Structures are given as structure tokens and as C-alpha cells.
Amino acid sequence: MIDFHCHLDLYRYPELAVQEADRSGIYVLCVTTTPKAWKQALALCADRRRIRTALGLHPELAGQREGELPLFEHFAGSTRYFGEIGLDGSPQFRDTQQAQLRVFSRILKIAATLGGKLLSIHSRRAANDVLECLANEPDAGTPILHWFSGSQTQLRTAIDQGCWFSCGPAMLRSAKGRGIAAALPRNKVLTETDGPFGCDGSRPLQPEDSWQAVSMLAETWNVAPAEVAEILRQNLKSLVNPVVP
Ligand code: MN
């Protein structure tokens, strides 16, 4: 199965988390939160066949870490994956909104220049702004909105703009999250855990828990879990190896 948004480097015991992920056979996108964390995360996941490491600058850190943008640019050519990136419109980050916008726009510009990037994007309380930034940078690559929590109207705009979506157990536990999942184009859905931040009670989710999201999607879509798993496998294939017309 697939965990397309997991912070393997931020578990209490990162090496163990990576070992477990590897052993469980899950395909994992290890997102990072600052360019300074990139090299270490890359080394952490090195030689793990199903794990890829993404270069990120988390919107919640954009206020303090804007100065790492040159470092982001420096590493940008070494990976196909950018994440975690995006915007957060929650009240506690409102004073960094301008910095967030500068950082996110710059990263999308870098992505557009390099081409072919896959972007794991945070959009909490900022769906409109995220979608506007993406519309302004149409060559930035393929956006995958992680844990989307916008309105149904924003969701339709996102779908129209060609976005993909990664859904985890924490998102699918809420009625709103299931409402979003029900409306998604099934050929543009992946699973995620957002571990160790995504939790099951007080237990941080691990990549293997993306199976929980599979059963929850199966229930929401009224499709057998095995069929959902097959859809997700095909989706990952078409995302990573797009058929060029
Ligand atoms: Mn995250």
C-alpha cells in the first residue's frame, strides 16, 4: 500500500520507523519540513526501495525559515518530490501569511523552472490561496493536496485544476473528510498517514496504517477493499510514470 505523506524523520525513533516502513512493504513518501533537514532525511531513507524523500519547507515554519529558500533551491534538482509545502491560514499563523505566500510562490516557481515535480501540499484553512498560487504557476508539476479539508466548492475548483488528493485515517474519521473522499475522482486518490502527526487515539500512525485508509475509502465508496487497493496501486503507477501522449 501507499503512504504518500509521512514524516519518517520526525518519529521518536526515525531509524526504527524507516525499518518498519521498509519491512511492511508500503510505498512511502517521506516529506520533510525544512531544507536543513533534507540531507539527513535523505540519508535516513537511503537504499530503501519503496521510500522516496521529498524536499520541503512547511508553511507553519515559513515565518522562521524563509532564509532557507536558497538552500531549498540548491537541493531542488536532487529530487522529483517537493513536500511538505503549502499555506496554512489558521489564526496562529496569520502573522506569517506574507512570508508563507513568498515561500510557497517561490517554491512553485522553482518547480516550474525544473519541471516534472510531484508536490505534497498542505492547505489547511488556505484552500483558495493555495489554488490561486497553483493557477498562477501552471507548469509547477502535479499537486497532491494532502489531508484536504476545504469546502465542497473549493474541492470542485481543486478537481477542475487537476489536483490529486492523499487521504489518511485521521481525515476519513470525520464526516466532513468522508464527504470529501466521496466526491473525489477515484483515479486521483492516494492514501497517507501524516505520521507521526496523524494519530490513532494517542498512537502516532505509521505507514502500515495506510491500510486503515483503504478500508475507510472502501466503505465511503461502497467498493471492496481489494478493489480500492488495486485502484490506489494503479494511481501511484500513473502518477509516478505518466504516459506521455
Ligand atoms: Mn504533514
JSON list of C-alpha atoms and ligand atoms in Angstrom, two decimals:
[
{"chain": "A", "resi": 1, "resn": "MET", "atom": "CA", "xyz": [0.00, 0.00, 0.00]},
{"chain": "A", "resi": 2, "resn": "ILE", "atom": "CA", "xyz": [0.90, 3.68, -0.17]},
{"chain": "A", "resi": 3, "resn": "ASP", "atom": "CA", "xyz": [1.68, 6.34, 2.41]},
{"chain": "A", "resi": 4, "resn": "PHE", "atom": "CA", "xyz": [2.17, 9.40, 0.28]},
{"chain": "A", "resi": 5, "resn": "HIS", "atom": "CA", "xyz": [2.74, 11.82, 3.17]},
{"chain": "A", "resi": 6, "resn": "CYS", "atom": "CA", "xyz": [4.67, 10.66, 6.20]},
{"chain": "A", "resi": 7, "resn": "HIS", "atom": "CA", "xyz": [7.31, 12.46, 8.31]},
{"chain": "A", "resi": 8, "resn": "LEU", "atom": "CA", "xyz": [9.61, 9.48, 8.84]},
{"chain": "A", "resi": 9, "resn": "ASP", "atom": "CA", "xyz": [12.37, 11.78, 10.11]},
{"chain": "A", "resi": 10, "resn": "LEU", "atom": "CA", "xyz": [10.19, 13.16, 12.91]},
{"chain": "A", "resi": 11, "resn": "TYR", "atom": "CA", "xyz": [9.29, 9.93, 14.72]},
{"chain": "A", "resi": 12, "resn": "ARG", "atom": "CA", "xyz": [10.77, 9.44, 18.15]},
{"chain": "A", "resi": 13, "resn": "TYR", "atom": "CA", "xyz": [12.96, 6.70, 16.67]},
{"chain": "A", "resi": 14, "resn": "PRO", "atom": "CA", "xyz": [13.36, 7.58, 12.99]},
{"chain": "A", "resi": 15, "resn": "GLU", "atom": "CA", "xyz": [15.59, 4.60, 12.10]},
{"chain": "A", "resi": 16, "resn": "LEU", "atom": "CA", "xyz": [13.01, 2.23, 13.57]},
{"chain": "A", "resi": 17, "resn": "ALA", "atom": "CA", "xyz": [10.21, 3.98, 11.68]},
{"chain": "A", "resi": 18, "resn": "VAL", "atom": "CA", "xyz": [12.11, 3.57, 8.43]},
{"chain": "A", "resi": 19, "resn": "GLN", "atom": "CA", "xyz": [12.87, -0.10, 9.18]},
{"chain": "A", "resi": 20, "resn": "GLU", "atom": "CA", "xyz": [9.22, -0.76, 9.96]},
{"chain": "A", "resi": 21, "resn": "ALA", "atom": "CA", "xyz": [8.09, 1.05, 6.82]},
{"chain": "A", "resi": 22, "resn": "ASP", "atom": "CA", "xyz": [10.51, -0.96, 4.73]},
{"chain": "A", "resi": 23, "resn": "ARG", "atom": "CA", "xyz": [9.52, -4.25, 6.33]},
{"chain": "A", "resi": 24, "resn": "SER", "atom": "CA", "xyz": [5.80, -3.56, 5.86]},
{"chain": "A", "resi": 25, "resn": "GLY", "atom": "CA", "xyz": [6.21, -3.22, 2.09]},
{"chain": "A", "resi": 26, "resn": "ILE", "atom": "CA", "xyz": [4.44, 0.15, 1.97]},
{"chain": "A", "resi": 27, "resn": "TYR", "atom": "CA", "xyz": [5.45, 2.72, -0.64]},
{"chain": "A", "resi": 28, "resn": "VAL", "atom": "CA", "xyz": [6.27, 5.86, 1.37]},
{"chain": "A", "resi": 29, "resn": "LEU", "atom": "CA", "xyz": [6.85, 9.47, 0.50]},
{"chain": "A", "resi": 30, "resn": "CYS", "atom": "CA", "xyz": [8.94, 10.84, 3.37]},
{"chain": "A", "resi": 31, "resn": "VAL", "atom": "CA", "xyz": [8.14, 14.54, 3.45]},
{"chain": "A", "resi": 32, "resn": "THR", "atom": "CA", "xyz": [10.40, 16.99, 5.28]},
{"chain": "A", "resi": 33, "resn": "THR", "atom": "CA", "xyz": [9.69, 20.34, 6.87]},
{"chain": "A", "resi": 34, "resn": "THR", "atom": "CA", "xyz": [12.87, 22.38, 6.30]},
{"chain": "A", "resi": 35, "resn": "PRO", "atom": "CA", "xyz": [15.62, 22.33, 3.66]},
{"chain": "A", "resi": 36, "resn": "LYS", "atom": "CA", "xyz": [18.13, 21.93, 6.51]},
{"chain": "A", "resi": 37, "resn": "ALA", "atom": "CA", "xyz": [16.54, 18.57, 7.34]},
{"chain": "A", "resi": 38, "resn": "TRP", "atom": "CA", "xyz": [16.79, 17.33, 3.76]},
{"chain": "A", "resi": 39, "resn": "LYS", "atom": "CA", "xyz": [20.22, 15.69, 3.70]},
{"chain": "A", "resi": 40, "resn": "GLN", "atom": "CA", "xyz": [19.71, 13.82, 6.93]},
{"chain": "A", "resi": 41, "resn": "ALA", "atom": "CA", "xyz": [16.28, 12.58, 5.83]},
{"chain": "A", "resi": 42, "resn": "LEU", "atom": "CA", "xyz": [17.73, 11.50, 2.51]},
{"chain": "A", "resi": 43, "resn": "ALA", "atom": "CA", "xyz": [20.44, 9.54, 4.31]},
{"chain": "A", "resi": 44, "resn": "LEU", "atom": "CA", "xyz": [17.88, 8.08, 6.70]},
{"chain": "A", "resi": 45, "resn": "CYS", "atom": "CA", "xyz": [15.85, 6.64, 3.81]},
{"chain": "A", "resi": 46, "resn": "ALA", "atom": "CA", "xyz": [18.77, 5.76, 1.55]},
{"chain": "A", "resi": 47, "resn": "ASP", "atom": "CA", "xyz": [18.64, 2.36, -0.18]},
{"chain": "A", "resi": 48, "resn": "ARG", "atom": "CA", "xyz": [15.06, 1.70, 0.84]},
{"chain": "A", "resi": 49, "resn": "ARG", "atom": "CA", "xyz": [13.47, 0.53, -2.37]},
{"chain": "A", "resi": 50, "resn": "ARG", "atom": "CA", "xyz": [9.95, 1.84, -1.73]},
{"chain": "A", "resi": 51, "resn": "ILE", "atom": "CA", "xyz": [10.76, 5.08, 0.11]},
{"chain": "A", "resi": 52, "resn": "ARG", "atom": "CA", "xyz": [11.25, 8.43, -1.58]},
{"chain": "A", "resi": 53, "resn": "THR", "atom": "CA", "xyz": [12.29, 11.60, 0.21]},
{"chain": "A", "resi": 54, "resn": "ALA", "atom": "CA", "xyz": [10.69, 14.95, -0.53]},
{"chain": "A", "resi": 55, "resn": "LEU", "atom": "CA", "xyz": [12.27, 18.38, -0.10]},
{"chain": "A", "resi": 56, "resn": "GLY", "atom": "CA", "xyz": [10.04, 20.66, 1.96]},
{"chain": "A", "resi": 57, "resn": "LEU", "atom": "CA", "xyz": [9.51, 23.92, 3.73]},
{"chain": "A", "resi": 58, "resn": "HIS", "atom": "CA", "xyz": [6.41, 23.62, 5.88]},
{"chain": "A", "resi": 59, "resn": "PRO", "atom": "CA", "xyz": [4.06, 26.64, 5.89]},
{"chain": "A", "resi": 60, "resn": "GLU", "atom": "CA", "xyz": [3.97, 26.61, 9.69]},
{"chain": "A", "resi": 61, "resn": "LEU", "atom": "CA", "xyz": [7.73, 27.21, 9.63]},
{"chain": "A", "resi": 62, "resn": "ALA", "atom": "CA", "xyz": [7.83, 29.65, 6.72]},
{"chain": "A", "resi": 63, "resn": "GLY", "atom": "CA", "xyz": [7.97, 32.63, 9.07]},
{"chain": "A", "resi": 64, "resn": "GLN", "atom": "CA", "xyz": [11.18, 31.45, 10.76]},
{"chain": "A", "resi": 65, "resn": "ARG", "atom": "CA", "xyz": [12.74, 29.55, 7.86]},
{"chain": "A", "resi": 66, "resn": "GLU", "atom": "CA", "xyz": [12.25, 31.82, 4.86]},
{"chain": "A", "resi": 67, "resn": "GLY", "atom": "CA", "xyz": [16.03, 32.31, 4.95]},
{"chain": "A", "resi": 68, "resn": "GLU", "atom": "CA", "xyz": [16.44, 28.65, 3.92]},
{"chain": "A", "resi": 69, "resn": "LEU", "atom": "CA", "xyz": [14.90, 29.28, 0.48]},
{"chain": "A", "resi": 70, "resn": "PRO", "atom": "CA", "xyz": [18.34, 29.46, -1.21]},
{"chain": "A", "resi": 71, "resn": "LEU", "atom": "CA", "xyz": [19.11, 26.07, 0.37]},
{"chain": "A", "resi": 72, "resn": "PHE", "atom": "CA", "xyz": [15.80, 24.76, -0.98]},
{"chain": "A", "resi": 73, "resn": "GLU", "atom": "CA", "xyz": [16.79, 25.96, -4.42]},
{"chain": "A", "resi": 74, "resn": "HIS", "atom": "CA", "xyz": [20.21, 24.37, -4.02]},
{"chain": "A", "resi": 75, "resn": "PHE", "atom": "CA", "xyz": [18.74, 20.92, -3.37]},
{"chain": "A", "resi": 76, "resn": "ALA", "atom": "CA", "xyz": [15.74, 21.29, -5.68]},
{"chain": "A", "resi": 77, "resn": "GLY", "atom": "CA", "xyz": [17.37, 19.47, -8.57]},
{"chain": "A", "resi": 78, "resn": "SER", "atom": "CA", "xyz": [18.17, 16.38, -6.49]},
{"chain": "A", "resi": 79, "resn": "THR", "atom": "CA", "xyz": [14.59, 15.13, -6.09]},
{"chain": "A", "resi": 80, "resn": "ARG", "atom": "CA", "xyz": [11.41, 14.80, -8.04]},
{"chain": "A", "resi": 81, "resn": "TYR", "atom": "CA", "xyz": [9.33, 15.31, -4.89]},
{"chain": "A", "resi": 82, "resn": "PHE", "atom": "CA", "xyz": [8.59, 18.58, -3.09]},
{"chain": "A", "resi": 83, "resn": "GLY", "atom": "CA", "xyz": [6.76, 18.46, 0.27]},
{"chain": "A", "resi": 84, "resn": "GLU", "atom": "CA", "xyz": [5.68, 19.42, 2.73]},
{"chain": "A", "resi": 85, "resn": "ILE", "atom": "CA", "xyz": [4.93, 22.78, 1.17]},
{"chain": "A", "resi": 86, "resn": "GLY", "atom": "CA", "xyz": [1.82, 24.96, 1.03]},
{"chain": "A", "resi": 87, "resn": "LEU", "atom": "CA", "xyz": [-0.08, 27.50, 3.09]},
{"chain": "A", "resi": 88, "resn": "ASP", "atom": "CA", "xyz": [-1.78, 27.47, 6.49]},
{"chain": "A", "resi": 89, "resn": "GLY", "atom": "CA", "xyz": [-4.47, 30.05, 7.21]},
{"chain": "A", "resi": 90, "resn": "SER", "atom": "CA", "xyz": [-5.05, 29.09, 10.86]},
{"chain": "A", "resi": 91, "resn": "PRO", "atom": "CA", "xyz": [-5.22, 32.05, 13.28]},
{"chain": "A", "resi": 92, "resn": "GLN", "atom": "CA", "xyz": [-1.91, 31.18, 14.99]},
{"chain": "A", "resi": 93, "resn": "PHE", "atom": "CA", "xyz": [-0.05, 31.51, 11.67]},
{"chain": "A", "resi": 94, "resn": "ARG", "atom": "CA", "xyz": [-1.85, 34.57, 10.37]},
{"chain": "A", "resi": 95, "resn": "ASP", "atom": "CA", "xyz": [1.10, 36.86, 11.14]},
{"chain": "A", "resi": 96, "resn": "THR", "atom": "CA", "xyz": [3.31, 34.82, 8.83]},
{"chain": "A", "resi": 97, "resn": "GLN", "atom": "CA", "xyz": [0.86, 34.84, 5.93]},
{"chain": "A", "resi": 98, "resn": "GLN", "atom": "CA", "xyz": [3.02, 37.07, 3.73]},
{"chain": "A", "resi": 99, "resn": "ALA", "atom": "CA", "xyz": [6.14, 35.01, 4.40]},
{"chain": "A", "resi": 100, "resn": "GLN", "atom": "CA", "xyz": [4.16, 31.84, 3.66]},
{"chain": "A", "resi": 101, "resn": "LEU", "atom": "CA", "xyz": [3.00, 33.27, 0.35]},
{"chain": "A", "resi": 102, "resn": "ARG", "atom": "CA", "xyz": [6.51, 34.32, -0.63]},
{"chain": "A", "resi": 103, "resn": "VAL", "atom": "CA", "xyz": [7.92, 30.89, 0.25]},
{"chain": "A", "resi": 104, "resn": "PHE", "atom": "CA", "xyz": [5.18, 28.87, -1.46]},
{"chain": "A", "resi": 105, "resn": "SER", "atom": "CA", "xyz": [5.18, 31.02, -4.62]},
{"chain": "A", "resi": 106, "resn": "ARG", "atom": "CA", "xyz": [8.95, 30.82, -4.84]},
{"chain": "A", "resi": 107, "resn": "ILE", "atom": "CA", "xyz": [8.91, 27.04, -4.48]},
{"chain": "A", "resi": 108, "resn": "LEU", "atom": "CA", "xyz": [6.26, 26.73, -7.19]},
{"chain": "A", "resi": 109, "resn": "LYS", "atom": "CA", "xyz": [8.39, 28.95, -9.42]},
{"chain": "A", "resi": 110, "resn": "ILE", "atom": "CA", "xyz": [11.42, 26.70, -8.82]},
{"chain": "A", "resi": 111, "resn": "ALA", "atom": "CA", "xyz": [9.23, 23.65, -9.59]},
{"chain": "A", "resi": 112, "resn": "ALA", "atom": "CA", "xyz": [8.01, 25.24, -12.81]},
{"chain": "A", "resi": 113, "resn": "THR", "atom": "CA", "xyz": [11.56, 26.01, -13.91]},
{"chain": "A", "resi": 114, "resn": "LEU", "atom": "CA", "xyz": [12.79, 22.46, -13.25]},
{"chain": "A", "resi": 115, "resn": "GLY", "atom": "CA", "xyz": [9.64, 20.66, -14.44]},
{"chain": "A", "resi": 116, "resn": "GLY", "atom": "CA", "xyz": [8.15, 17.25, -13.63]},
{"chain": "A", "resi": 117, "resn": "LYS", "atom": "CA", "xyz": [7.83, 17.72, -9.87]},
{"chain": "A", "resi": 118, "resn": "LEU", "atom": "CA", "xyz": [5.29, 15.97, -7.64]},
{"chain": "A", "resi": 119, "resn": "LEU", "atom": "CA", "xyz": [4.12, 18.30, -4.86]},
{"chain": "A", "resi": 120, "resn": "SER", "atom": "CA", "xyz": [2.68, 17.23, -1.50]},
{"chain": "A", "resi": 121, "resn": "ILE", "atom": "CA", "xyz": [0.71, 20.28, -0.41]},
{"chain": "A", "resi": 122, "resn": "HIS", "atom": "CA", "xyz": [-0.73, 21.45, 2.89]},
{"chain": "A", "resi": 123, "resn": "SER", "atom": "CA", "xyz": [-3.77, 23.72, 2.51]},
{"chain": "A", "resi": 124, "resn": "ARG", "atom": "CA", "xyz": [-5.44, 23.95, 5.92]},
{"chain": "A", "resi": 125, "resn": "ARG", "atom": "CA", "xyz": [-7.77, 26.95, 6.02]},
{"chain": "A", "resi": 126, "resn": "ALA", "atom": "CA", "xyz": [-6.00, 28.24, 2.92]},
{"chain": "A", "resi": 127, "resn": "ALA", "atom": "CA", "xyz": [-7.52, 26.25, 0.06]},
{"chain": "A", "resi": 128, "resn": "ASN", "atom": "CA", "xyz": [-8.43, 29.32, -2.01]},
{"chain": "A", "resi": 129, "resn": "ASP", "atom": "CA", "xyz": [-4.96, 30.83, -1.72]},
{"chain": "A", "resi": 130, "resn": "VAL", "atom": "CA", "xyz": [-3.25, 27.53, -2.47]},
{"chain": "A", "resi": 131, "resn": "LEU", "atom": "CA", "xyz": [-5.41, 27.00, -5.56]},
{"chain": "A", "resi": 132, "resn": "GLU", "atom": "CA", "xyz": [-4.75, 30.56, -6.71]},
{"chain": "A", "resi": 133, "resn": "CYS", "atom": "CA", "xyz": [-0.97, 30.09, -6.34]},
{"chain": "A", "resi": 134, "resn": "LEU", "atom": "CA", "xyz": [-1.22, 26.84, -8.30]},
{"chain": "A", "resi": 135, "resn": "ALA", "atom": "CA", "xyz": [-3.29, 28.50, -11.02]},
{"chain": "A", "resi": 136, "resn": "ASN", "atom": "CA", "xyz": [-0.62, 31.21, -11.30]},
{"chain": "A", "resi": 137, "resn": "GLU", "atom": "CA", "xyz": [2.08, 28.58, -11.83]},
{"chain": "A", "resi": 138, "resn": "PRO", "atom": "CA", "xyz": [0.53, 26.03, -14.19]},
{"chain": "A", "resi": 139, "resn": "ASP", "atom": "CA", "xyz": [3.87, 24.36, -15.00]},
{"chain": "A", "resi": 140, "resn": "ALA", "atom": "CA", "xyz": [4.78, 23.71, -11.37]},
{"chain": "A", "resi": 141, "resn": "GLY", "atom": "CA", "xyz": [4.12, 19.97, -11.71]},
{"chain": "A", "resi": 142, "resn": "THR", "atom": "CA", "xyz": [1.46, 17.71, -10.20]},
{"chain": "A", "resi": 143, "resn": "PRO", "atom": "CA", "xyz": [-0.14, 18.97, -6.99]},
{"chain": "A", "resi": 144, "resn": "ILE", "atom": "CA", "xyz": [-1.24, 16.35, -4.48]},
{"chain": "A", "resi": 145, "resn": "LEU", "atom": "CA", "xyz": [-3.37, 18.03, -1.81]},
{"chain": "A", "resi": 146, "resn": "HIS", "atom": "CA", "xyz": [-2.68, 16.22, 1.44]},
{"chain": "A", "resi": 147, "resn": "TRP", "atom": "CA", "xyz": [-5.45, 15.93, 4.08]},
{"chain": "A", "resi": 148, "resn": "PHE", "atom": "CA", "xyz": [-7.70, 18.32, 2.14]},
{"chain": "A", "resi": 149, "resn": "SER", "atom": "CA", "xyz": [-10.20, 19.99, 4.47]},
{"chain": "A", "resi": 150, "resn": "GLY", "atom": "CA", "xyz": [-11.72, 22.75, 2.36]},
{"chain": "A", "resi": 151, "resn": "SER", "atom": "CA", "xyz": [-15.34, 23.17, 1.32]},
{"chain": "A", "resi": 152, "resn": "GLN", "atom": "CA", "xyz": [-17.07, 21.19, -1.42]},
{"chain": "A", "resi": 153, "resn": "THR", "atom": "CA", "xyz": [-16.90, 24.31, -3.63]},
{"chain": "A", "resi": 154, "resn": "GLN", "atom": "CA", "xyz": [-13.14, 24.58, -3.10]},
{"chain": "A", "resi": 155, "resn": "LEU", "atom": "CA", "xyz": [-12.88, 20.86, -3.74]},
{"chain": "A", "resi": 156, "resn": "ARG", "atom": "CA", "xyz": [-14.58, 21.23, -7.13]},
{"chain": "A", "resi": 157, "resn": "THR", "atom": "CA", "xyz": [-12.14, 24.01, -8.06]},
{"chain": "A", "resi": 158, "resn": "ALA", "atom": "CA", "xyz": [-9.22, 21.82, -6.98]},
{"chain": "A", "resi": 159, "resn": "ILE", "atom": "CA", "xyz": [-10.54, 18.91, -9.08]},
{"chain": "A", "resi": 160, "resn": "ASP", "atom": "CA", "xyz": [-11.04, 21.23, -12.07]},
{"chain": "A", "resi": 161, "resn": "GLN", "atom": "CA", "xyz": [-7.44, 22.40, -11.66]},
{"chain": "A", "resi": 162, "resn": "GLY", "atom": "CA", "xyz": [-6.23, 18.81, -11.93]},
{"chain": "A", "resi": 163, "resn": "CYS", "atom": "CA", "xyz": [-5.23, 18.27, -8.31]},
{"chain": "A", "resi": 164, "resn": "TRP", "atom": "CA", "xyz": [-4.63, 14.86, -6.77]},
{"chain": "A", "resi": 165, "resn": "PHE", "atom": "CA", "xyz": [-5.53, 14.05, -3.17]},
{"chain": "A", "resi": 166, "resn": "SER", "atom": "CA", "xyz": [-3.96, 11.97, -0.40]},
{"chain": "A", "resi": 167, "resn": "CYS", "atom": "CA", "xyz": [-6.36, 10.86, 2.33]},
{"chain": "A", "resi": 168, "resn": "GLY", "atom": "CA", "xyz": [-5.48, 9.36, 5.69]},
{"chain": "A", "resi": 169, "resn": "PRO", "atom": "CA", "xyz": [-7.28, 7.64, 8.55]},
{"chain": "A", "resi": 170, "resn": "ALA", "atom": "CA", "xyz": [-7.44, 10.86, 10.60]},
{"chain": "A", "resi": 171, "resn": "MET", "atom": "CA", "xyz": [-9.15, 12.72, 7.73]},
{"chain": "A", "resi": 172, "resn": "LEU", "atom": "CA", "xyz": [-11.52, 9.85, 6.93]},
{"chain": "A", "resi": 173, "resn": "ARG", "atom": "CA", "xyz": [-12.68, 9.51, 10.53]},
{"chain": "A", "resi": 174, "resn": "SER", "atom": "CA", "xyz": [-14.62, 12.78, 10.24]},
{"chain": "A", "resi": 175, "resn": "ALA", "atom": "CA", "xyz": [-17.92, 13.07, 8.36]},
{"chain": "A", "resi": 176, "resn": "LYS", "atom": "CA", "xyz": [-16.52, 16.07, 6.50]},
{"chain": "A", "resi": 177, "resn": "GLY", "atom": "CA", "xyz": [-13.45, 14.12, 5.43]},
{"chain": "A", "resi": 178, "resn": "ARG", "atom": "CA", "xyz": [-15.62, 11.26, 4.17]},
{"chain": "A", "resi": 179, "resn": "GLY", "atom": "CA", "xyz": [-17.78, 13.77, 2.29]},
{"chain": "A", "resi": 180, "resn": "ILE", "atom": "CA", "xyz": [-14.66, 15.00, 0.54]},
{"chain": "A", "resi": 181, "resn": "ALA", "atom": "CA", "xyz": [-13.49, 11.44, -0.18]},
{"chain": "A", "resi": 182, "resn": "ALA", "atom": "CA", "xyz": [-16.88, 10.57, -1.67]},
{"chain": "A", "resi": 183, "resn": "ALA", "atom": "CA", "xyz": [-16.58, 13.44, -4.17]},
{"chain": "A", "resi": 184, "resn": "LEU", "atom": "CA", "xyz": [-13.01, 12.71, -5.32]},
{"chain": "A", "resi": 185, "resn": "PRO", "atom": "CA", "xyz": [-12.15, 11.45, -8.79]},
{"chain": "A", "resi": 186, "resn": "ARG", "atom": "CA", "xyz": [-11.06, 7.91, -7.93]},
{"chain": "A", "resi": 187, "resn": "ASN", "atom": "CA", "xyz": [-8.21, 7.95, -10.41]},
{"chain": "A", "resi": 188, "resn": "LYS", "atom": "CA", "xyz": [-6.55, 10.81, -8.49]},
{"chain": "A", "resi": 189, "resn": "VAL", "atom": "CA", "xyz": [-6.57, 9.48, -4.95]},
{"chain": "A", "resi": 190, "resn": "LEU", "atom": "CA", "xyz": [-3.72, 8.15, -2.82]},
{"chain": "A", "resi": 191, "resn": "THR", "atom": "CA", "xyz": [-3.54, 7.23, 0.86]},
{"chain": "A", "resi": 192, "resn": "GLU", "atom": "CA", "xyz": [-1.34, 8.77, 3.55]},
{"chain": "A", "resi": 193, "resn": "THR", "atom": "CA", "xyz": [-0.91, 8.77, 7.32]},
{"chain": "A", "resi": 194, "resn": "ASP", "atom": "CA", "xyz": [0.78, 12.12, 8.08]},
{"chain": "A", "resi": 195, "resn": "GLY", "atom": "CA", "xyz": [2.53, 10.20, 10.86]},
{"chain": "A", "resi": 196, "resn": "PRO", "atom": "CA", "xyz": [3.71, 10.91, 13.49]},
{"chain": "A", "resi": 197, "resn": "PHE", "atom": "CA", "xyz": [1.28, 13.87, 13.49]},
{"chain": "A", "resi": 198, "resn": "GLY", "atom": "CA", "xyz": [-1.65, 11.82, 12.26]},
{"chain": "A", "resi": 199, "resn": "CYS", "atom": "CA", "xyz": [-2.72, 9.72, 15.23]},
{"chain": "A", "resi": 200, "resn": "ASP", "atom": "CA", "xyz": [-5.00, 6.86, 16.17]},
{"chain": "A", "resi": 201, "resn": "GLY", "atom": "CA", "xyz": [-6.03, 8.00, 19.64]},
{"chain": "A", "resi": 202, "resn": "SER", "atom": "CA", "xyz": [-2.67, 8.89, 21.16]},
{"chain": "A", "resi": 203, "resn": "ARG", "atom": "CA", "xyz": [-0.68, 6.46, 18.99]},
{"chain": "A", "resi": 204, "resn": "PRO", "atom": "CA", "xyz": [1.18, 8.06, 16.09]},
{"chain": "A", "resi": 205, "resn": "LEU", "atom": "CA", "xyz": [0.15, 6.44, 12.83]},
{"chain": "A", "resi": 206, "resn": "GLN", "atom": "CA", "xyz": [2.78, 4.50, 10.88]},
{"chain": "A", "resi": 207, "resn": "PRO", "atom": "CA", "xyz": [2.93, 3.86, 7.14]},
{"chain": "A", "resi": 208, "resn": "GLU", "atom": "CA", "xyz": [1.34, 0.43, 7.59]},
{"chain": "A", "resi": 209, "resn": "ASP", "atom": "CA", "xyz": [-1.76, 2.22, 8.91]},
{"chain": "A", "resi": 210, "resn": "SER", "atom": "CA", "xyz": [-2.46, 3.46, 5.41]},
{"chain": "A", "resi": 211, "resn": "TRP", "atom": "CA", "xyz": [-4.39, 0.17, 5.19]},
{"chain": "A", "resi": 212, "resn": "GLN", "atom": "CA", "xyz": [-6.89, 1.77, 7.58]},
{"chain": "A", "resi": 213, "resn": "ALA", "atom": "CA", "xyz": [-7.45, 4.48, 4.99]},
{"chain": "A", "resi": 214, "resn": "VAL", "atom": "CA", "xyz": [-8.01, 1.77, 2.36]},
{"chain": "A", "resi": 215, "resn": "SER", "atom": "CA", "xyz": [-10.85, 0.23, 4.39]},
{"chain": "A", "resi": 216, "resn": "MET", "atom": "CA", "xyz": [-12.33, 3.63, 5.11]},
{"chain": "A", "resi": 217, "resn": "LEU", "atom": "CA", "xyz": [-12.26, 4.57, 1.43]},
{"chain": "A", "resi": 218, "resn": "ALA", "atom": "CA", "xyz": [-13.83, 1.20, 0.61]},
{"chain": "A", "resi": 219, "resn": "GLU", "atom": "CA", "xyz": [-16.67, 1.96, 2.97]},
{"chain": "A", "resi": 220, "resn": "THR", "atom": "CA", "xyz": [-17.13, 5.50, 1.67]},
{"chain": "A", "resi": 221, "resn": "TRP", "atom": "CA", "xyz": [-17.08, 4.42, -1.97]},
{"chain": "A", "resi": 222, "resn": "ASN", "atom": "CA", "xyz": [-19.00, 1.21, -1.33]},
{"chain": "A", "resi": 223, "resn": "VAL", "atom": "CA", "xyz": [-16.32, -0.80, -3.10]},
{"chain": "A", "resi": 224, "resn": "ALA", "atom": "CA", "xyz": [-14.44, -3.88, -1.88]},
{"chain": "A", "resi": 225, "resn": "PRO", "atom": "CA", "xyz": [-11.16, -3.07, -0.07]},
{"chain": "A", "resi": 226, "resn": "ALA", "atom": "CA", "xyz": [-9.18, -5.20, -2.54]},
{"chain": "A", "resi": 227, "resn": "GLU", "atom": "CA", "xyz": [-10.59, -3.16, -5.39]},
{"chain": "A", "resi": 228, "resn": "VAL", "atom": "CA", "xyz": [-9.67, 0.10, -3.65]},
{"chain": "A", "resi": 229, "resn": "ALA", "atom": "CA", "xyz": [-6.15, -1.23, -3.11]},
{"chain": "A", "resi": 230, "resn": "GLU", "atom": "CA", "xyz": [-5.90, -2.02, -6.82]},
{"chain": "A", "resi": 231, "resn": "ILE", "atom": "CA", "xyz": [-7.18, 1.46, -7.78]},
{"chain": "A", "resi": 232, "resn": "LEU", "atom": "CA", "xyz": [-4.59, 3.06, -5.49]},
{"chain": "A", "resi": 233, "resn": "ARG", "atom": "CA", "xyz": [-1.77, 0.94, -6.92]},
{"chain": "A", "resi": 234, "resn": "GLN", "atom": "CA", "xyz": [-2.76, 1.96, -10.45]},
{"chain": "A", "resi": 235, "resn": "ASN", "atom": "CA", "xyz": [-2.97, 5.59, -9.34]},
{"chain": "A", "resi": 236, "resn": "LEU", "atom": "CA", "xyz": [0.54, 5.56, -7.90]},
{"chain": "A", "resi": 237, "resn": "LYS", "atom": "CA", "xyz": [1.80, 3.98, -11.11]},
{"chain": "A", "resi": 238, "resn": "SER", "atom": "CA", "xyz": [0.17, 6.60, -13.31]},
{"chain": "A", "resi": 239, "resn": "LEU", "atom": "CA", "xyz": [1.37, 9.42, -11.07]},
{"chain": "A", "resi": 240, "resn": "VAL", "atom": "CA", "xyz": [4.97, 8.28, -10.98]},
{"chain": "A", "resi": 241, "resn": "ASN", "atom": "CA", "xyz": [5.16, 7.01, -14.58]},
{"chain": "A", "resi": 242, "resn": "PRO", "atom": "CA", "xyz": [2.76, 9.19, -16.53]},
{"chain": "A", "resi": 243, "resn": "VAL", "atom": "CA", "xyz": [2.04, 8.04, -20.07]},
{"chain": "A", "resi": 244, "resn": "VAL", "atom": "CA", "xyz": [3.31, 10.82, -22.29]},
{"chain": "A", "resi": 245, "resn": "PRO", "atom": "CA", "xyz": [0.95, 11.31, -25.23]},
{"chain": "B", "resi": 1, "resn": "MN", "atom": "MN", "xyz": [2.38, 16.78, 7.34]}
]
